[in-house]
mmCIF file of C-alpha atoms and ligand atoms in Angstrom:
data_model
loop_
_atom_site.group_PDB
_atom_site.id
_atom_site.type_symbol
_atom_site.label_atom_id
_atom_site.label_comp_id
_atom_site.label_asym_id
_atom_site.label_seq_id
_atom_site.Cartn_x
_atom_site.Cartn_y
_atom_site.Cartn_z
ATOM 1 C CA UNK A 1 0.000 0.000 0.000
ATOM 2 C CA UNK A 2 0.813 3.864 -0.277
ATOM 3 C CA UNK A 3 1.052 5.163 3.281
ATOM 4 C CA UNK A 4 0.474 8.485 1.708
ATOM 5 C CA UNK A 5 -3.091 9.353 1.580
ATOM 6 C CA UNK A 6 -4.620 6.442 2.823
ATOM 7 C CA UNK A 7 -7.119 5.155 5.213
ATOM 8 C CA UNK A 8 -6.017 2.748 7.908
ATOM 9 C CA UNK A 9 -8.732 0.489 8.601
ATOM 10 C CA UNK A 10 -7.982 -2.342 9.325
ATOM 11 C CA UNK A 11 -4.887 -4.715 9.836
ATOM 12 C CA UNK A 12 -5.444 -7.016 6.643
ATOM 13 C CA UNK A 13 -4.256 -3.953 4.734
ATOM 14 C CA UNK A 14 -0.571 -4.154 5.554
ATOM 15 C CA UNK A 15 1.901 -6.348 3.797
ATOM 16 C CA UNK A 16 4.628 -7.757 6.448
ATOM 17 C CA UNK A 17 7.411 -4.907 5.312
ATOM 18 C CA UNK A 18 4.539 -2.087 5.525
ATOM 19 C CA UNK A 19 4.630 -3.469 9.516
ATOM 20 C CA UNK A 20 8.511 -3.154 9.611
ATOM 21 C CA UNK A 21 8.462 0.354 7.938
ATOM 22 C CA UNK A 22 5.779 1.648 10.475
ATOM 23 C CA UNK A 23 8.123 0.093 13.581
ATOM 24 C CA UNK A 24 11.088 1.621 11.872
ATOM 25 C CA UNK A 25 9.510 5.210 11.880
ATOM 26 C CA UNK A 26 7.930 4.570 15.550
ATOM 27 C CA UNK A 27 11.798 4.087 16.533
ATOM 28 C CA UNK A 28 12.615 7.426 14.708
ATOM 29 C CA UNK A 29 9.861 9.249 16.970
ATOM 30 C CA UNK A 30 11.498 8.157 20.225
ATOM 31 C CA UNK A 31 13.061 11.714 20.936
ATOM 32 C CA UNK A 32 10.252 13.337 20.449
ATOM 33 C CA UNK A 33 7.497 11.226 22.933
ATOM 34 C CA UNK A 34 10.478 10.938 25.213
ATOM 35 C CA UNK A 35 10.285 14.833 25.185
ATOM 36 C CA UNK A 36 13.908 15.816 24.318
ATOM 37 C CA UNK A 37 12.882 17.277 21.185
ATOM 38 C CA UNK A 38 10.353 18.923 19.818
ATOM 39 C CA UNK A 39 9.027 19.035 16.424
ATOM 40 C CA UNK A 40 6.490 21.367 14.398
ATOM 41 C CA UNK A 41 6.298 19.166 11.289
ATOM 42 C CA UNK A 42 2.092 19.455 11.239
ATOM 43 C CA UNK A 43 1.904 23.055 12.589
ATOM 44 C CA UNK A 44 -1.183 23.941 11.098
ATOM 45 C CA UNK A 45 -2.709 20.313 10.693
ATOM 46 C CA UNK A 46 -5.754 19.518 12.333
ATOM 47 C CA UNK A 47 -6.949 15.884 13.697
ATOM 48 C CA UNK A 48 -10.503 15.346 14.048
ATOM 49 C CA UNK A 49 -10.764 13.158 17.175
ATOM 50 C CA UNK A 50 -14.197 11.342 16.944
ATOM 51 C CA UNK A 51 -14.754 8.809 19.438
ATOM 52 C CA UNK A 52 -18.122 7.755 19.673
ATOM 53 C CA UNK A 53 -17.548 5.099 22.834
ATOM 54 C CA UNK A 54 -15.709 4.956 26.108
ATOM 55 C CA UNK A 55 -11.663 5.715 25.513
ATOM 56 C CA UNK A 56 -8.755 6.953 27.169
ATOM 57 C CA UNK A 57 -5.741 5.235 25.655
ATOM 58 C CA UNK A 58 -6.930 5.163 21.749
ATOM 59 C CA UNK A 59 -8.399 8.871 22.151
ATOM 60 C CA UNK A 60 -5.803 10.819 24.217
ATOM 61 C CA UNK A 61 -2.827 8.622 22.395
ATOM 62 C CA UNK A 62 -4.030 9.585 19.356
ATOM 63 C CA UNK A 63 -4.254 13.613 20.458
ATOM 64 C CA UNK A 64 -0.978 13.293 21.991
ATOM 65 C CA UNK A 65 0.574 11.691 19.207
ATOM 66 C CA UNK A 66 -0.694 14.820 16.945
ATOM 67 C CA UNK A 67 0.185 17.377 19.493
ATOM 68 C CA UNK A 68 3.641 16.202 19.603
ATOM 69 C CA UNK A 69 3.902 16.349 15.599
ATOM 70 C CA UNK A 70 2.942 19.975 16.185
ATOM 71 C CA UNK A 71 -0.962 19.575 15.304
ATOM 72 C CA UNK A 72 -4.399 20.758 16.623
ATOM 73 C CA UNK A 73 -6.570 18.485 18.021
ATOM 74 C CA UNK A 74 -10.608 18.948 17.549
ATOM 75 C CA UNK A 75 -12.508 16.285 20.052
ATOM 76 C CA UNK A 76 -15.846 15.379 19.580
ATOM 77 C CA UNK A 77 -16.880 12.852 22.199
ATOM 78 C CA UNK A 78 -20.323 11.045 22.490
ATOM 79 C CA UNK A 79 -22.935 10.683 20.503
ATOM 80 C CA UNK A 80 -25.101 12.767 22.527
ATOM 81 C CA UNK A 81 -23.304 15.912 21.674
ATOM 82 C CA UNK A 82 -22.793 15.267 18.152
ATOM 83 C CA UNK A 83 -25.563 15.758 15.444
ATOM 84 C CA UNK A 84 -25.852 12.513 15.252
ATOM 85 C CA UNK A 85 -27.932 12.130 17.959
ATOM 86 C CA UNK A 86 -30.317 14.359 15.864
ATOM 87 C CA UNK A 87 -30.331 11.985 13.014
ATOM 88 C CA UNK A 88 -27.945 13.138 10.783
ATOM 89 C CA UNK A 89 -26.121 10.268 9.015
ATOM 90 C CA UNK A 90 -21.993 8.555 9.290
ATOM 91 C CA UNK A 91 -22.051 10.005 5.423
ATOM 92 C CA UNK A 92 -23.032 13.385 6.026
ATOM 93 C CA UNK A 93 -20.797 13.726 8.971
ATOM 94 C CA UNK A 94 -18.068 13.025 7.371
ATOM 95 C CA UNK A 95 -18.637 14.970 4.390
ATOM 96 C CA UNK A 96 -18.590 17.924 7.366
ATOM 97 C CA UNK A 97 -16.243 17.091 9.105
ATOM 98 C CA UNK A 98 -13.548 16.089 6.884
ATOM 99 C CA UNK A 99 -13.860 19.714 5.728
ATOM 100 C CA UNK A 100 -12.820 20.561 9.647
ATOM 101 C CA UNK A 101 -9.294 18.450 9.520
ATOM 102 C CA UNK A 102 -6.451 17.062 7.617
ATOM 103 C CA UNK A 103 -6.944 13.675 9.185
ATOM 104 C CA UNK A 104 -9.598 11.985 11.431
ATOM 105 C CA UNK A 105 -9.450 8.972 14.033
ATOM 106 C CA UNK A 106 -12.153 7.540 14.876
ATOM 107 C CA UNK A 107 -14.008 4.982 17.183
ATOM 108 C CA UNK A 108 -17.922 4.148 17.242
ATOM 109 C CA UNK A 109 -19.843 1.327 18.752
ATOM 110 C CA UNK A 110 -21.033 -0.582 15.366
ATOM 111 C CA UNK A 111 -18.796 -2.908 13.321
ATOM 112 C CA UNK A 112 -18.386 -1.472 9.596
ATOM 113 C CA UNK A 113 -19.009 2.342 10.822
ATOM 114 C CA UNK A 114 -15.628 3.340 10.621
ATOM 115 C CA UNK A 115 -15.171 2.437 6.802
ATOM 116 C CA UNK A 116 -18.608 3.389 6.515
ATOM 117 C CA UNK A 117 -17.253 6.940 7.450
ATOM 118 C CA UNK A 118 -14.639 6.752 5.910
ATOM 119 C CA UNK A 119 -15.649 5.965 2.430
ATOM 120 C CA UNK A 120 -17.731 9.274 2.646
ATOM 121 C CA UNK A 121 -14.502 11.039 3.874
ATOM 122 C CA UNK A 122 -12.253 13.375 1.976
ATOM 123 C CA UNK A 123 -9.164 12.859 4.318
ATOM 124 C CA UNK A 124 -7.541 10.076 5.673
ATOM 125 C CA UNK A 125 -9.512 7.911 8.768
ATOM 126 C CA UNK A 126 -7.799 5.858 11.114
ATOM 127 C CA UNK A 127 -10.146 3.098 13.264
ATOM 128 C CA UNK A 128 -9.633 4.072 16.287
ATOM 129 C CA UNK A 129 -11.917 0.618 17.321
ATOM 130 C CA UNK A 130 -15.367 -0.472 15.200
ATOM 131 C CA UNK A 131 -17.160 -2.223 17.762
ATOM 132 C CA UNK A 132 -16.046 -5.966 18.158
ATOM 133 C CA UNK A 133 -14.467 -5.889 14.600
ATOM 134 C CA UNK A 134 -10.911 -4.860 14.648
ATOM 135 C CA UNK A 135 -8.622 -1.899 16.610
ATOM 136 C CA UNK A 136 -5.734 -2.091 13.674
ATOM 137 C CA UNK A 137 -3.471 0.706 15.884
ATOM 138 C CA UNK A 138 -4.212 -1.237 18.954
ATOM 139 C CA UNK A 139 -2.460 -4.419 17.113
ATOM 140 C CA UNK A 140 0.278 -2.346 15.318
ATOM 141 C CA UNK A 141 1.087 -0.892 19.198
ATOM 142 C CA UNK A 142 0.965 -4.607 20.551
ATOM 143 C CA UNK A 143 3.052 -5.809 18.161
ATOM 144 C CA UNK A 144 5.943 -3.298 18.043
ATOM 145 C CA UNK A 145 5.736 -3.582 22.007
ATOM 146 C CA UNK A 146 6.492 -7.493 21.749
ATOM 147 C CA UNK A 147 8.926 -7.262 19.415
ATOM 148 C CA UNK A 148 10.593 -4.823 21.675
ATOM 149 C CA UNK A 149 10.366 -6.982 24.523
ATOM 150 C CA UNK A 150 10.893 -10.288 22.552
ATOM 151 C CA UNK A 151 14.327 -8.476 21.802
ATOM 152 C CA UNK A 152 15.247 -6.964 25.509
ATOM 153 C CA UNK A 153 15.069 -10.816 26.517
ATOM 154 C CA UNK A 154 17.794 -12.076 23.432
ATOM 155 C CA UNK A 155 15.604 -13.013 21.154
ATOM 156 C CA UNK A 156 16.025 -12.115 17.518
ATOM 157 C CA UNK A 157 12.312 -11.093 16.240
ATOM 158 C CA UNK A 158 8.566 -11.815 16.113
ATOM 159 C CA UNK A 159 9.033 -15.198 14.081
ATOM 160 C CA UNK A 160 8.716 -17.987 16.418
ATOM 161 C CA UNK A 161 7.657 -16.767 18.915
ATOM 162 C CA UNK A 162 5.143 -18.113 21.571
ATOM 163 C CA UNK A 163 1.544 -15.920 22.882
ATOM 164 C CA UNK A 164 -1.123 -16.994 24.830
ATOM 165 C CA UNK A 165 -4.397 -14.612 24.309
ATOM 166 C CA UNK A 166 -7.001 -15.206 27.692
ATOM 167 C CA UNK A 167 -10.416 -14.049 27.921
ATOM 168 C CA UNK A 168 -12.743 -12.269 25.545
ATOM 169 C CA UNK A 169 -11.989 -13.596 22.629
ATOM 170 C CA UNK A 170 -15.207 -13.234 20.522
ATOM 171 C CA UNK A 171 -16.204 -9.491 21.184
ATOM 172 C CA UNK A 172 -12.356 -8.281 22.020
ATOM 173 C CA UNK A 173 -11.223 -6.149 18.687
ATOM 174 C CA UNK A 174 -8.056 -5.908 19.734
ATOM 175 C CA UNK A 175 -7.073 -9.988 19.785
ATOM 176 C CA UNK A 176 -9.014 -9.963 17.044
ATOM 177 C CA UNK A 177 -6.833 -7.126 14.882
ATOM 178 C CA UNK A 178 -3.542 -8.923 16.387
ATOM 179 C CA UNK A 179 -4.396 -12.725 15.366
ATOM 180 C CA UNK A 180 -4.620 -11.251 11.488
ATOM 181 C CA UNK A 181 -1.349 -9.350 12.257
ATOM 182 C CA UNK A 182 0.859 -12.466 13.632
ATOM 183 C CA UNK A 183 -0.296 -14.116 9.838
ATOM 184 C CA UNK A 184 2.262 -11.792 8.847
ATOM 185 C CA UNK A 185 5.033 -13.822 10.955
ATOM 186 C CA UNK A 186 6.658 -17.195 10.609
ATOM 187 C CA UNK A 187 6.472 -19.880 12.705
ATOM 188 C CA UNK A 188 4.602 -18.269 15.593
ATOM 189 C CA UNK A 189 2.509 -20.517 18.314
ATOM 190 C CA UNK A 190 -0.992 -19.026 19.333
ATOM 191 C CA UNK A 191 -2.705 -20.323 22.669
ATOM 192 C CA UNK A 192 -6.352 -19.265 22.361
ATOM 193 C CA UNK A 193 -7.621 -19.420 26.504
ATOM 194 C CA UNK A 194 -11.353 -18.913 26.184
ATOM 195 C CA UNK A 195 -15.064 -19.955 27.904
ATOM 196 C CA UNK A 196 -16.396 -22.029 24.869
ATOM 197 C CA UNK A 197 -19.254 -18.883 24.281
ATOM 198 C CA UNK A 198 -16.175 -16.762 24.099
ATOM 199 C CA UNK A 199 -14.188 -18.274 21.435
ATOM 200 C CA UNK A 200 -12.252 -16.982 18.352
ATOM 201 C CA UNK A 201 -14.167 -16.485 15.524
ATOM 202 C CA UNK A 202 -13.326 -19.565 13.178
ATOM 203 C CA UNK A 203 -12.726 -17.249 10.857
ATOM 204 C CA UNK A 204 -9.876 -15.765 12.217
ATOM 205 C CA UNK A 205 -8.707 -18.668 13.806
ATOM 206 C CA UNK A 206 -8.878 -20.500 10.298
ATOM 207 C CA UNK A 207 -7.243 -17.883 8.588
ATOM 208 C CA UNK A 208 -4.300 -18.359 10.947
ATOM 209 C CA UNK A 209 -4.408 -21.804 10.662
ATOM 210 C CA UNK A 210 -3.909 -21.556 6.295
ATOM 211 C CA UNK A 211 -1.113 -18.764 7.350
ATOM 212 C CA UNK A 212 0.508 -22.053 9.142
ATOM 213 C CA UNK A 213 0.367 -20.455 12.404
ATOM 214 C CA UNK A 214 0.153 -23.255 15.360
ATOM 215 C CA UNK A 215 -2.794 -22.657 16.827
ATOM 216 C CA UNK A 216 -4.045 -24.422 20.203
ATOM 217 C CA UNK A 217 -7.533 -23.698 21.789
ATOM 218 C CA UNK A 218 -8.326 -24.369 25.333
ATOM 219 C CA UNK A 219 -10.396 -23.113 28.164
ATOM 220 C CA UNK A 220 -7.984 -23.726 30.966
ATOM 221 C CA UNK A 221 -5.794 -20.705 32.048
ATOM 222 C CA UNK A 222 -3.084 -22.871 33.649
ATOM 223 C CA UNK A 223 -2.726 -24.996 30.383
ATOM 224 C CA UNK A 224 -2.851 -21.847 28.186
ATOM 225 C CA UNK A 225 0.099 -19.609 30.116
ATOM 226 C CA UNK A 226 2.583 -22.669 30.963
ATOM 227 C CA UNK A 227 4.836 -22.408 27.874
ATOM 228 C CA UNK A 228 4.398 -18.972 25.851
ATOM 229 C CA UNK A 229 6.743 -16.042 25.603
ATOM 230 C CA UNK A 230 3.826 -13.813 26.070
ATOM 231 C CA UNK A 231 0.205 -13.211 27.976
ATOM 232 C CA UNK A 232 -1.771 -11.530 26.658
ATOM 233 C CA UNK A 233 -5.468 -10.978 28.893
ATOM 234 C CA UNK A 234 -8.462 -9.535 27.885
ATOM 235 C CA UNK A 235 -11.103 -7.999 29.687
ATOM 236 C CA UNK A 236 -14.643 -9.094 29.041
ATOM 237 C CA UNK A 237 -16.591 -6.689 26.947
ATOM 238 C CA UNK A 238 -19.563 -5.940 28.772
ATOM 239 C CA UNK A 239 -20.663 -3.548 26.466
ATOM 240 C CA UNK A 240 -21.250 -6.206 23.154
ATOM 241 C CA UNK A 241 -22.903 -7.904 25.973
ATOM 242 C CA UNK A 242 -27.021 -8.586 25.968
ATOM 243 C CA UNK A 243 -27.030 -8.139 29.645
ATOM 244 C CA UNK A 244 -24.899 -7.189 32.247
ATOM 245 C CA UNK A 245 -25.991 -10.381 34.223
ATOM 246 C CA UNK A 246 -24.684 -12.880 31.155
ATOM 247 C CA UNK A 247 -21.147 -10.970 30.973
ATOM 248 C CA UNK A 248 -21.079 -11.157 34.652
ATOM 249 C CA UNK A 249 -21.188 -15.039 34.023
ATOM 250 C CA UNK A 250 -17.808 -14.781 32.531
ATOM 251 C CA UNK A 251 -15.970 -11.523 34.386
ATOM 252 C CA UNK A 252 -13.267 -13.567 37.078
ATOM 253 C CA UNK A 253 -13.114 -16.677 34.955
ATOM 254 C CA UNK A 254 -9.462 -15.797 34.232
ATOM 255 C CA UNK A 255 -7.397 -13.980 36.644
ATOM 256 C CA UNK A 256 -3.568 -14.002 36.573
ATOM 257 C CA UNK A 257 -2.028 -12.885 39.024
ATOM 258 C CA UNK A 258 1.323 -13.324 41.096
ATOM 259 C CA UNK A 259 1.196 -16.998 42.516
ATOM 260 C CA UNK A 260 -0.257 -18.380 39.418
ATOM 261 C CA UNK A 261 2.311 -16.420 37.539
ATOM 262 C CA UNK A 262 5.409 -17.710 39.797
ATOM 263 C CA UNK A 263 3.685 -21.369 39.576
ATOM 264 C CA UNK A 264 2.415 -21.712 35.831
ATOM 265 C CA UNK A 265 4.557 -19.381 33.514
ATOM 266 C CA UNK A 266 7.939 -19.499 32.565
ATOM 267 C CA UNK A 267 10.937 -17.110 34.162
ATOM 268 C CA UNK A 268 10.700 -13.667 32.114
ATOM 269 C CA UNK A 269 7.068 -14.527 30.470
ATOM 270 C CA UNK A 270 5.799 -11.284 29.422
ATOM 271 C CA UNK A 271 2.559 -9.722 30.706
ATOM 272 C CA UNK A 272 0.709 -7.821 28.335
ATOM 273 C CA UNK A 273 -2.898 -6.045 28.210
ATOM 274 C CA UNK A 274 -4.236 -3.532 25.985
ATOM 275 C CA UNK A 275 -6.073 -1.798 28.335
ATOM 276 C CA UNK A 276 -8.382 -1.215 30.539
ATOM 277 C CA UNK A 277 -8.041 -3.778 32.902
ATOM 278 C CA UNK A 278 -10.795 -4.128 35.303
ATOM 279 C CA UNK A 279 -9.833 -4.044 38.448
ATOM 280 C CA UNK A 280 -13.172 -4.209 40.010
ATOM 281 C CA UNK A 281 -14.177 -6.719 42.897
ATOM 282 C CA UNK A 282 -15.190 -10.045 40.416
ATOM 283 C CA UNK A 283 -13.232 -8.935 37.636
ATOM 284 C CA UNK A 284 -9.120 -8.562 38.096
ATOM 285 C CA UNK A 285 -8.113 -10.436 35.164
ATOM 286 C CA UNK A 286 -4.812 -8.712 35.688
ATOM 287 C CA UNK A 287 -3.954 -8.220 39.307
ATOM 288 C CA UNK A 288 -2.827 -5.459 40.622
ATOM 289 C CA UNK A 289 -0.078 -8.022 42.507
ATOM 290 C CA UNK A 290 2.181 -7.970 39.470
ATOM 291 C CA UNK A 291 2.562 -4.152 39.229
ATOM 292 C CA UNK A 292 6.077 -4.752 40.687
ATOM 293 C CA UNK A 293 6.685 -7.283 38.359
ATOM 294 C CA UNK A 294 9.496 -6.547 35.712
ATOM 295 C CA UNK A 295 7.628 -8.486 32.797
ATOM 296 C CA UNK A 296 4.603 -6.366 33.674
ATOM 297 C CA UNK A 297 4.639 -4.712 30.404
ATOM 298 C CA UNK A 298 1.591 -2.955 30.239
ATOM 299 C CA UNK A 299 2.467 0.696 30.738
ATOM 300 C CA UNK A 300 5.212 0.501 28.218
ATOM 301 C CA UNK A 301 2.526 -1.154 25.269
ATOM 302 C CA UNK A 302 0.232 2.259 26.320
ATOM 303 C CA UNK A 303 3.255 4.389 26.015
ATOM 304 C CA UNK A 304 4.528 2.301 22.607
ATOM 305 C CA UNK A 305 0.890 3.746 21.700
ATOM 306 C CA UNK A 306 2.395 7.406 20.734
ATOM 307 C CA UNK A 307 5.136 6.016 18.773
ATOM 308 C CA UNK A 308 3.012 4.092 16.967
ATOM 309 C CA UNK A 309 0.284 6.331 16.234
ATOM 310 C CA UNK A 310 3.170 8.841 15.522
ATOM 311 C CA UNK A 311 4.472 6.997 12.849
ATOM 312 C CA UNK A 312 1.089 6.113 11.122
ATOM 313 C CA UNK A 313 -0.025 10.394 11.078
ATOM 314 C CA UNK A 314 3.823 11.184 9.713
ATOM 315 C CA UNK A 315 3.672 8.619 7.094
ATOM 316 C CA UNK A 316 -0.233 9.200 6.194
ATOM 317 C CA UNK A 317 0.288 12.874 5.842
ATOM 318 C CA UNK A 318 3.927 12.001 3.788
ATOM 319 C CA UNK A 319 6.039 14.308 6.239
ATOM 320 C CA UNK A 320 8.864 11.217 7.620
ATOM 321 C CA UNK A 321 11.476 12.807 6.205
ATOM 322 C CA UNK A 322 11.010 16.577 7.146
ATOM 323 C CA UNK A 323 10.373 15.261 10.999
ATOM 324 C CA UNK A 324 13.815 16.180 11.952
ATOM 325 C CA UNK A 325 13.535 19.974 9.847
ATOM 326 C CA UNK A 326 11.523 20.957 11.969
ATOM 327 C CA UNK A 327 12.456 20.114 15.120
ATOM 328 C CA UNK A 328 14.661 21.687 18.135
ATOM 329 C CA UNK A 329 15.736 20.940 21.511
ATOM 330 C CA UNK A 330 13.085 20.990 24.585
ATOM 331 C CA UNK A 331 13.365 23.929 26.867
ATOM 332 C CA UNK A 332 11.819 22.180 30.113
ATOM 333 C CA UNK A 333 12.640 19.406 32.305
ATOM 334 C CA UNK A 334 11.884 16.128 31.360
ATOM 335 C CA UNK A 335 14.652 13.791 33.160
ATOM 336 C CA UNK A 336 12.329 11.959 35.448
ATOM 337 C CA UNK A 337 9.484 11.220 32.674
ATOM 338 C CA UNK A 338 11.551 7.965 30.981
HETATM 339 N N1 CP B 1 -6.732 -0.183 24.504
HETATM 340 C C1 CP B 1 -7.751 0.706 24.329
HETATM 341 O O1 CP B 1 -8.367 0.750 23.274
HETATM 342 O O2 CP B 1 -7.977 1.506 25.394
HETATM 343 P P1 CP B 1 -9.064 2.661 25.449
HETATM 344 O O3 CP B 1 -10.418 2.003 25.380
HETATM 345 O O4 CP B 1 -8.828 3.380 26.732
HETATM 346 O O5 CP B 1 -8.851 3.540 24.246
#
């Protein structure tokens, strides 16, 4: 594909060395999320930030990631206070609004809506999450954060290496986004740990299976986490839910934690999560008893989430190589931050 122009929607877009290019250009952006430079590359540029459900990761990344490139950010947030609550349709709304901005990332409830939108769009839309269909930036930040991790523990790449993916496996977009990313790799092992009414899609898990990925479902936690490089939990989507008292039937079903860590995983298995955990009473699929943990590599997957979305605005709006132009030392302190 042409980065230049284009709408990311989802992760069956990208060819294997579009992935590498993107990682390469997150690397590049390290100085400037790390705050010792500054750049002004998209001074002028405006992101319209549309996010239609719940967000803090996707949404503020996203801003961030524009802000730091020297953009404007315009939020809408909710329905509610959007015309759309009035009736007014995903085409007309982005006929509007991609008048408003150079580039637009967006997230909405409904599966389809983003490329809906975006096909009515005269700028570039990124899914910022379509319901339970896919989160393609989500899996592009996942992915760059285990190959960095993969790496900090002597391992070469992503081919051949080992994940286990626990919980919500039918209505979680992200797991879904990431399994048709690893089809990409070579030689990679998926464990699929899911209640059997929370399965992968056969879909997805078939299309792993032609891409000759091993792929091993189970519904047992302890069988799932014993010998992977990564974990990768989920939190059940309550919202794709009929009623909170059937997701309730699943929240707690899998909870790693310290002790089952220590006694099931192997030394230096990495913890991963995309975010938000639930960490209410019933829920804590990811305890809060591994925050000490080294492997606990959560925070640095949400801060990968900058980089990532970084690289995707510099190399949709074709400005990589005047990054550096523009740029000049930060003014302020910033030691502790890193
Ligand atoms: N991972 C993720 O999508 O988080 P948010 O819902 O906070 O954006």
């Amino acid at each position: 594909m042409t980065f230049a122009g284009s709408h990311i929607l989802s992760i069956g877009q990208f060819e294997r060395e579009e992935i590498e290019r993107i990682f390469q250009v997150a690397d590049q952006m390290k100085p400037y999320a790390q705050r010792q430079r500054i750049t002004h590359v998209l001074d002028g540029a405006i992101l319209g930030s549309m996010f239609f459900e719940p967000s803090t990761r996707t949404r503020v990344s996203f801003g961030c990631a524009f802000n730091l490139l020297g953009g404007h950010v315009r939020e809408t947030t909710d329905i509610a206070s959007s015309a759309i609550a009035k009736g007014e349709s995903l085409y007309d709304t982005a006929r509007v609004l991609s008048g408003y901005s150079d580039v637009i990332a967006m997230r909405h409830p409904q599966s389809g809506s983003v490329s809906e939108f975006a096909s009515a769009s005269r700028v570039p839309v990124i899914n910022g999450g379509d319901g339970a269909n896919e989160h393609p930036s989500q899996a592009l930040l996942d992915l760059y954060t285990i190959k960095n991790e993969l790496i900090s523990r002597g391992h070469e790449g992503i081919d051949g290496f080992r994940i286990a993916l626990i919980g919500d496996l039918k209505f979680g977009r992200t797991v879904h986004s990431l399994c048709k990313l690893l089809t990409l790799f070579n030689n990679v092992t998926v464990h699929l740990v899911a209640p059997e009414e929370l399965k992968m899609p056969e879909d997805i898990v078939d299309q792993m299976r032609r891409a000759k990925l091993t792929v091993i479902e189970s519904d047992s936690l302890e069988q799932g986490i014993g010998k992977v490089d990564i974990t990768y939990s989920t939190r059940i989507q309550e919202e794709r839910f009929s009623s909170q008292e059937e997701a309730d039937l699943y929240r707690g079903r899998y909870r790693l934690n310290q002790a089952i860590y220590t006694r099931y995983c192997e030394p230096n298995t990495v913890i991963m999560h995309p975010l938000p955990r639930d960490s209410r009473e019933g829920a804590n699929e990811l305890d809060n008893d591994l925050n000490d943990n080294p492997n606990l590599a959560i925070f640095r997957q949400a801060d990968s989430g900058v980089l990532v979305r970084m690289a995707l605005f510099v190399l949709i709006l074709d400005v990589v190589d005047q990054v550096d132009e523009y740029s000049r030392k930060v003014r302020w302190y910033t030691k502790s931050r890193f």
